XYZ file of C-alpha atoms in Angstrom:
451
model
C 0.000 0.000 0.000
C 0.984 3.643 -0.269
C 2.882 4.939 2.718
C 1.167 8.321 2.260
C -2.301 6.885 1.717
C -4.000 8.283 4.807
C -1.873 11.390 5.232
C -3.196 12.978 2.062
C -6.795 13.144 3.241
C -8.408 15.951 5.196
C -11.696 15.771 6.992
C -13.838 18.450 5.367
C -17.285 18.553 3.855
C -16.757 19.499 0.239
C -13.499 18.223 -1.165
C -12.582 14.805 -2.537
C -9.221 13.387 -3.525
C -8.089 10.967 -6.181
C -4.518 9.879 -6.717
C -2.330 6.903 -7.337
C 0.757 5.318 -8.787
C 1.246 3.705 -12.207
C 3.970 1.093 -12.586
C 5.327 0.637 -16.130
C 3.309 3.572 -17.513
C 2.487 3.615 -21.235
C 2.075 7.401 -21.266
C 2.414 10.325 -18.867
C -1.155 10.849 -17.704
C -4.342 9.323 -16.319
C -7.734 10.482 -17.595
C -10.510 10.978 -15.038
C -13.871 10.591 -16.758
C -17.631 10.559 -16.238
C -20.001 9.028 -18.821
C -17.241 8.824 -21.448
C -16.407 12.524 -21.044
C -13.026 13.638 -19.717
C -13.317 15.652 -16.511
C -9.605 16.069 -15.917
C -6.230 14.958 -17.249
C -3.997 13.949 -14.327
C -0.279 14.082 -15.203
C 2.211 11.576 -13.794
C 5.151 13.063 -11.914
C 8.724 11.742 -12.142
C 7.799 8.979 -9.680
C 4.855 7.945 -11.895
C 2.346 9.234 -9.366
C -0.684 11.457 -9.831
C -2.873 13.359 -7.392
C -5.900 15.630 -7.663
C -7.964 17.569 -5.141
C -11.544 18.160 -6.296
C -13.288 21.066 -4.591
C -16.597 19.299 -5.095
C -17.162 15.880 -6.633
C -20.702 14.614 -7.223
C -21.176 11.108 -5.789
C -21.343 8.441 -8.481
C -19.470 6.118 -10.787
C -16.406 7.487 -12.589
C -13.783 6.030 -14.921
C -10.016 6.359 -14.773
C -8.152 5.564 -17.968
C -4.485 4.946 -18.665
C -4.569 4.331 -22.414
C -5.546 1.870 -23.667
C -6.978 0.394 -20.430
C -9.673 1.735 -18.117
C -11.531 0.822 -14.927
C -14.294 2.175 -12.731
C -14.058 4.002 -9.421
C -17.039 4.939 -7.272
C -17.079 8.046 -5.080
C -19.498 8.633 -2.243
C -19.518 12.075 -0.664
C -16.066 12.943 0.745
C -14.446 9.696 -0.425
C -10.707 10.094 -0.928
C -9.014 7.336 -2.859
C -5.613 6.232 -4.008
C -5.145 3.511 -6.600
C -2.092 1.447 -7.442
C -1.834 -0.245 -10.825
C 0.643 -1.832 -13.187
C -0.018 -1.246 -16.893
C 1.564 -4.636 -17.699
C -1.164 -6.411 -15.719
C -3.760 -3.677 -15.507
C -6.936 -5.150 -14.008
C -5.252 -7.781 -11.845
C -2.900 -5.210 -10.301
C -5.456 -2.592 -9.226
C -5.701 -1.967 -5.475
C -7.530 0.927 -3.812
C -6.811 2.460 -0.423
C -8.239 5.373 1.497
C -11.747 6.447 2.405
C -14.049 4.391 0.152
C -11.513 1.628 -0.536
C -13.695 -1.299 0.577
C -16.503 -0.878 -1.936
C -14.105 -0.155 -4.806
C -11.982 -3.192 -4.012
C -15.221 -5.202 -3.926
C -16.099 -3.981 -7.452
C -12.642 -5.005 -8.667
C -12.860 -8.399 -6.940
C -16.259 -9.052 -8.520
C -14.975 -7.921 -11.914
C -12.016 -10.323 -11.694
C -14.275 -13.174 -10.551
C -16.417 -12.569 -13.645
C -13.327 -12.376 -15.862
C -11.931 -15.640 -14.511
C -15.338 -17.269 -14.843
C -15.536 -16.047 -18.435
C -12.244 -17.764 -19.295
C -13.785 -21.104 -18.296
C -16.922 -20.587 -20.365
C -15.521 -21.603 -23.747
C -16.172 -25.298 -23.255
C -19.203 -24.691 -21.013
C -21.153 -23.429 -24.031
C -20.809 -26.971 -25.430
C -22.852 -28.356 -22.523
C -26.428 -29.485 -22.986
C -29.068 -27.193 -21.497
C -29.457 -28.798 -18.020
C -25.691 -29.030 -17.479
C -25.128 -25.466 -18.735
C -27.880 -24.069 -16.527
C -26.581 -25.913 -13.456
C -23.060 -24.586 -14.068
C -23.917 -20.906 -14.508
C -26.514 -20.941 -11.717
C -23.950 -22.384 -9.317
C -21.352 -19.744 -10.269
C -23.961 -16.981 -9.929
C -25.111 -18.226 -6.516
C -21.512 -18.172 -5.262
C -20.932 -14.594 -6.427
C -24.332 -13.496 -5.085
C -23.425 -14.847 -1.647
C -20.165 -12.858 -1.806
C -22.097 -9.734 -2.822
C -24.635 -10.107 0.003
C -21.906 -10.679 2.605
C -20.037 -7.532 1.533
C -23.221 -5.492 1.327
C -24.122 -6.404 4.898
C -20.596 -5.798 6.217
C -19.919 -2.486 4.449
C -23.427 -0.970 4.656
C -22.856 0.784 1.352
C -25.231 3.343 -0.172
C -28.223 2.505 -2.360
C -26.618 4.339 -5.267
C -23.502 2.196 -5.050
C -25.622 -0.923 -4.625
C -27.252 -0.158 -7.980
C -23.882 -0.680 -9.711
C -22.803 -3.549 -7.464
C -26.001 -5.469 -8.260
C -25.667 -4.668 -11.968
C -22.059 -5.933 -11.936
C -23.374 -9.142 -10.372
C -26.424 -9.728 -12.575
C -25.534 -8.647 -16.102
C -22.596 -11.032 -16.680
C -24.980 -13.862 -15.704
C -27.646 -12.605 -18.116
C -24.997 -12.238 -20.826
C -24.030 -15.913 -20.548
C -27.657 -16.875 -21.157
C -27.830 -14.611 -24.218
C -24.587 -16.052 -25.624
C -25.364 -19.716 -24.968
C -27.694 -20.692 -27.863
C -25.588 -18.822 -30.417
C -22.189 -20.215 -29.411
C -23.620 -23.657 -28.707
C -24.851 -23.919 -32.294
C -21.554 -22.631 -33.712
C -19.495 -25.112 -31.697
C -21.758 -28.178 -31.759
C -23.962 -27.620 -34.824
C -27.059 -28.054 -32.640
C -29.818 -25.445 -32.733
C -31.324 -25.539 -29.265
C -33.491 -22.416 -29.369
C -36.660 -24.516 -29.613
C -35.570 -26.470 -26.507
C -35.172 -23.391 -24.301
C -37.832 -23.212 -21.577
C -40.371 -20.397 -21.865
C -38.857 -18.615 -18.850
C -35.228 -18.834 -20.043
C -35.125 -15.103 -20.790
C -37.616 -14.026 -18.089
C -35.042 -11.634 -16.615
C -35.459 -9.431 -19.693
C -38.861 -8.314 -18.385
C -37.386 -7.308 -15.024
C -34.727 -4.949 -16.399
C -35.357 -1.212 -16.408
C -33.828 -0.295 -19.754
C -34.381 3.410 -19.187
C -31.958 3.987 -16.300
C -29.437 6.493 -17.613
C -26.876 5.316 -15.046
C -26.521 2.074 -17.011
C -25.959 3.656 -20.414
C -22.145 3.611 -20.263
C -21.683 0.797 -17.714
C -19.795 -1.955 -19.557
C -21.580 -5.012 -18.012
C -24.892 -3.575 -19.219
C -23.533 -2.513 -22.621
C -22.086 -5.992 -23.224
C -25.348 -7.647 -22.195
C -27.316 -5.309 -24.431
C -25.128 -6.141 -27.425
C -25.919 -9.861 -27.210
C -29.552 -9.345 -26.261
C -30.214 -7.087 -29.266
C -28.414 -9.567 -31.528
C -30.670 -12.355 -30.299
C -33.866 -10.351 -30.671
C -32.848 -9.231 -34.155
C -31.918 -12.783 -35.191
C -35.422 -13.943 -34.302
C -36.905 -11.361 -36.665
C -34.472 -11.605 -39.601
C -34.944 -14.283 -42.220
C -32.047 -15.811 -44.109
C -31.051 -13.605 -47.012
C -28.987 -14.211 -50.107
C -25.730 -12.672 -48.917
C -23.991 -12.118 -45.547
C -23.814 -8.398 -46.369
C -27.579 -8.069 -46.834
C -28.202 -10.076 -43.685
C -25.847 -7.804 -41.717
C -27.745 -4.763 -43.004
C -31.132 -6.213 -42.134
C -29.902 -7.336 -38.710
C -28.569 -3.913 -37.805
C -31.574 -1.986 -39.068
C -33.720 -4.393 -37.022
C -31.565 -3.599 -33.965
C -32.167 0.109 -34.558
C -35.911 -0.534 -34.694
C -35.863 -2.643 -31.517
C -33.906 0.047 -29.692
C -36.419 2.649 -30.852
C -39.208 0.613 -29.241
C -37.352 -0.564 -26.134
C -35.859 2.705 -24.920
C -38.209 5.520 -23.963
C -35.537 7.798 -22.516
C -34.252 9.764 -25.516
C -30.713 10.167 -24.144
C -30.395 6.427 -23.623
C -31.985 5.700 -26.979
C -29.515 7.979 -28.755
C -26.578 6.357 -26.948
C -27.713 2.839 -27.901
C -28.378 3.886 -31.507
C -24.858 5.309 -31.622
C -23.389 2.068 -30.252
C -25.214 0.046 -32.913
C -24.097 2.462 -35.631
C -20.443 2.452 -34.564
C -20.360 -1.344 -34.384
C -21.955 -1.735 -37.818
C -20.006 0.949 -39.649
C -16.609 -0.048 -38.287
C -16.706 -3.794 -38.751
C -15.039 -5.515 -41.714
C -17.907 -5.495 -44.163
C -19.206 -4.740 -47.599
C -19.902 -0.983 -47.588
C -22.566 -0.508 -50.270
C -25.438 -0.944 -47.802
C -24.238 1.766 -45.429
C -26.417 4.510 -46.897
C -29.590 2.516 -46.213
C -28.449 1.958 -42.654
C -27.543 5.618 -42.111
C -30.898 6.759 -43.518
C -32.718 4.714 -40.867
C -30.296 5.798 -38.137
C -30.879 9.459 -38.995
C -34.645 8.952 -38.818
C -34.430 7.638 -35.255
C -31.586 9.588 -33.619
C -32.211 13.081 -32.263
C -28.626 13.641 -31.125
C -27.409 15.911 -33.873
C -23.873 16.353 -32.552
C -23.278 12.604 -32.306
C -25.221 12.102 -35.508
C -22.679 14.296 -37.250
C -19.906 12.019 -35.948
C -21.709 8.920 -37.211
C -22.370 10.611 -40.545
C -18.701 11.606 -40.760
C -17.688 7.960 -40.335
C -20.242 6.938 -42.959
C -18.914 9.535 -45.385
C -15.324 8.422 -44.757
C -16.252 4.798 -45.427
C -17.895 5.809 -48.699
C -14.629 7.492 -49.719
C -12.917 4.120 -49.236
C -15.040 2.331 -51.843
C -13.395 0.131 -54.450
C -12.190 2.207 -57.412
C -11.671 5.389 -55.385
C -8.295 6.935 -54.735
C -6.990 6.613 -51.206
C -7.470 9.892 -49.302
C -4.075 11.543 -48.879
C -2.249 10.885 -45.581
C 1.211 11.968 -44.450
C 3.711 9.364 -43.272
C 7.257 9.473 -41.900
C 9.970 7.196 -43.285
C 12.927 5.681 -41.443
C 15.032 8.747 -42.274
C 12.541 10.999 -40.497
C 11.283 12.512 -43.749
C 7.618 13.261 -44.370
C 6.145 11.455 -47.368
C 2.578 11.554 -48.645
C 0.570 8.382 -49.208
C 0.262 9.328 -52.892
C 4.045 9.122 -53.233
C 4.502 6.144 -50.923
C 1.772 3.902 -52.334
C 2.116 3.224 -56.031
C 0.903 0.268 -58.068
C -0.435 -2.952 -56.619
C 0.064 -2.784 -52.865
C -0.873 -4.551 -49.648
C -0.984 -2.147 -46.711
C -1.187 -3.323 -43.115
C -0.889 -1.711 -39.681
C 0.889 -2.480 -36.421
C 1.707 -1.072 -32.990
C 4.476 -1.694 -30.475
C 1.760 -2.381 -27.887
C 0.775 -5.637 -29.643
C 4.082 -7.461 -29.982
C 2.723 -10.857 -31.009
C 0.589 -9.265 -33.723
C 3.579 -7.233 -34.940
C 5.688 -10.339 -35.545
C 2.879 -12.498 -36.909
C 1.558 -9.938 -39.372
C 5.048 -9.209 -40.725
C 5.692 -12.942 -41.269
C 2.348 -13.220 -43.041
C 3.210 -10.222 -45.243
C 6.590 -11.697 -46.170
C 4.874 -14.949 -47.117
C 2.428 -13.040 -49.328
C 5.307 -11.172 -50.971
C 6.957 -14.481 -51.918
C 3.702 -15.713 -53.487
C 2.696 -12.399 -55.094
C 5.986 -10.615 -55.920
C 4.219 -8.033 -58.101
C 2.662 -6.499 -54.965
C 4.370 -3.865 -52.837
C 4.079 -4.594 -49.111
C 3.727 -1.501 -46.913
C 3.665 -1.653 -43.101
C 2.252 1.362 -41.257
C 3.207 1.874 -37.617
C 0.541 3.838 -35.703
C 2.713 4.885 -32.718
C 4.270 8.305 -32.151
C 7.856 7.491 -31.136
C 10.254 7.591 -34.085
C 13.292 6.339 -32.144
C 11.441 3.421 -30.561
C 9.937 2.484 -33.926
C 13.392 2.339 -35.540
C 14.833 0.395 -32.602
C 12.122 -2.278 -32.817
C 12.618 -2.710 -36.566
C 16.424 -2.891 -36.198
C 15.978 -6.255 -34.464
C 14.395 -7.783 -37.561
C 15.130 -8.208 -41.242
C 12.031 -7.064 -43.108
C 13.849 -5.932 -46.239
C 10.984 -6.887 -48.553
C 8.590 -4.576 -46.670
C 8.401 -0.775 -46.893
C 8.167 0.502 -43.322
C 6.405 3.817 -42.617
C 5.009 5.529 -39.526
C 1.846 7.610 -39.500
C 2.463 11.297 -38.835
C -0.972 12.005 -37.350
C -3.008 9.025 -36.135
C -6.224 11.069 -35.857
C -5.935 11.896 -39.564
C -5.431 8.205 -40.368
C -8.420 7.247 -38.219
C -10.690 9.892 -39.737
C -9.727 9.495 -43.403
C -9.026 5.760 -43.647
C -11.373 4.674 -40.830
C -8.599 2.780 -39.056
C -10.138 1.725 -35.755
C -8.542 -1.681 -35.263
C -5.047 -2.867 -35.920
C -6.135 -5.968 -37.876
C -7.221 -3.920 -40.919
C -5.474 -4.190 -44.255
C -5.931 -2.373 -47.566
C -5.279 -3.663 -51.091
C -4.745 -1.265 -53.993
C -4.882 -1.804 -57.762
C -2.135 -1.287 -60.351
C -3.291 2.325 -60.921
C -3.149 3.029 -57.184
C -6.903 3.036 -56.639
C -8.606 1.024 -53.899
C -9.309 -2.643 -54.509
C -10.497 -3.509 -50.992
C -10.059 -1.187 -48.010
C -11.772 -3.406 -45.439
C -9.969 -6.720 -45.294
C -7.942 -8.773 -42.826
C -4.553 -10.187 -43.808
C -5.405 -13.407 -41.944
C -8.760 -13.923 -43.656
C -8.735 -17.344 -45.360
C -10.069 -15.665 -48.517
C -7.626 -12.748 -48.460
C -5.856 -13.968 -51.614
C -9.113 -13.495 -53.544
C -8.311 -9.761 -53.488
C -4.986 -10.279 -55.251
C -4.791 -10.413 -59.036
C-alpha cells in the first residue's frame, strides 16, 4: 500500500481526492472521466504518481483511464481514494486504499471473478441445457453470496448498490444470451426450440431506461448480445452475408427505438449500434440505407454528425476510389505523402508496439504473401508516435521486402481511412486506386483480393 495513503486526506465537507501510482506507464497521464467525457487529465510526476484535489465531486461512478486500459471508481460524498496499478497487468494489479476503498476493491474483486469465470466458459457453451444451466446458476449463486456478505458488512449506499447489483447480474444474463448462439456454432445443434419459456424471463425485469446504465460496460455488453438475439429472431435468411448484416442492424435500430423511452439512452444505444456496424469488416454498399434509418431515429445531432462523418469516410474508401491523402514518416525521419509512398499494386497493413505478437505475426504473413505475389508492394504502417522506438524495434528484424512507414498524425489516419482496429489491411490496384479497403490479412479468402 501507499505509505502516504492516509496522510493525504483531510476531513472536510466538500473536497474529494483521487490519486495513485502507475507502474510501467504507457504514457504520462491518467484520464478521469464521467459518462465517457473527460473531466480532468492527471499528469504523472517523475515517480509515476498522480494526485488531484476536487473542490466538489458529485457522488457516483467514474472512470479512470491509462490508455488503452480503463476501470471504474465509485465516489461517495467525501471519499478520498488512491489507486495502485501496473499497466503490464492492468486489471489484476489494481488496489484501492483510502476512504471508500472497501466498496471499490469489492467492485474489482467481482470484476475479476467474472473475468476468470468467463475464461472457463468456452467449453461450457458446449454443454447441454441442463448441465449449462446448473453450471452458470452455481457460479452466480456463489458470487451473489459474496455480494450479500459484503453489502451487509460495508453498509454501502443505495446508489452504489445499484452498480454492485448490476455488476453481479448482467454477466450472468450475458451468458444466457450467448449460450444458444455459441452452442450452435461449436456443436452444430440449434437448441433455441428447446429453451424453456422462462429462459429469458429476466429481460422483463430490467429497467432499460436507467441512464446510469448507459455507459456501464456489463450492461452494454449484455445489451449487445440481447439485441443480436432479438434481431436474429426477426431476420430471415437472405442471399448474402452483407444483406443479412444490413437487415440485422436496421432491425436492432428498430428494436432500440421501441425498447428505450428515454431519448438520451436511446440515442446512446443507436450510436453504439451504428459504430459497431459501420466499423466492422464489411461490404460498404449498404451503409447509406443503414444511415438513412439511423438518422430517422436519432435526435442527437452532434453525435449524428460524428456517425455521418464515419459513414462519409467509409464511402470514400469504396473500391475504385483513390486513397485519401495521408502523411507518413519514413525511417530517415522525412515526411512522405501516401500518394508518393503507395504506387501500383500494394498490400498495406498496420501495427503497434503495444501488440508485440501481432507485430511479428503480421510481418511474417506479409513476407509470405510477398513471396507468393511478388508483383505487390508490401507496406507496413506503424501507428505509434515514437520515431526512435519504432526504428529500434525494426532494427531487431530483417524485413527488407517490406516498406516501413510511420503515421504522422493518427487522428488523420483514423478519420480518413477509418482505421479503428489494428487488424485492418488495404489492397490497392495497379493504378493506385482502392481494390479492398476493409480486409484482414489473416482472412482465409484474403488472396481473392490479389490479381
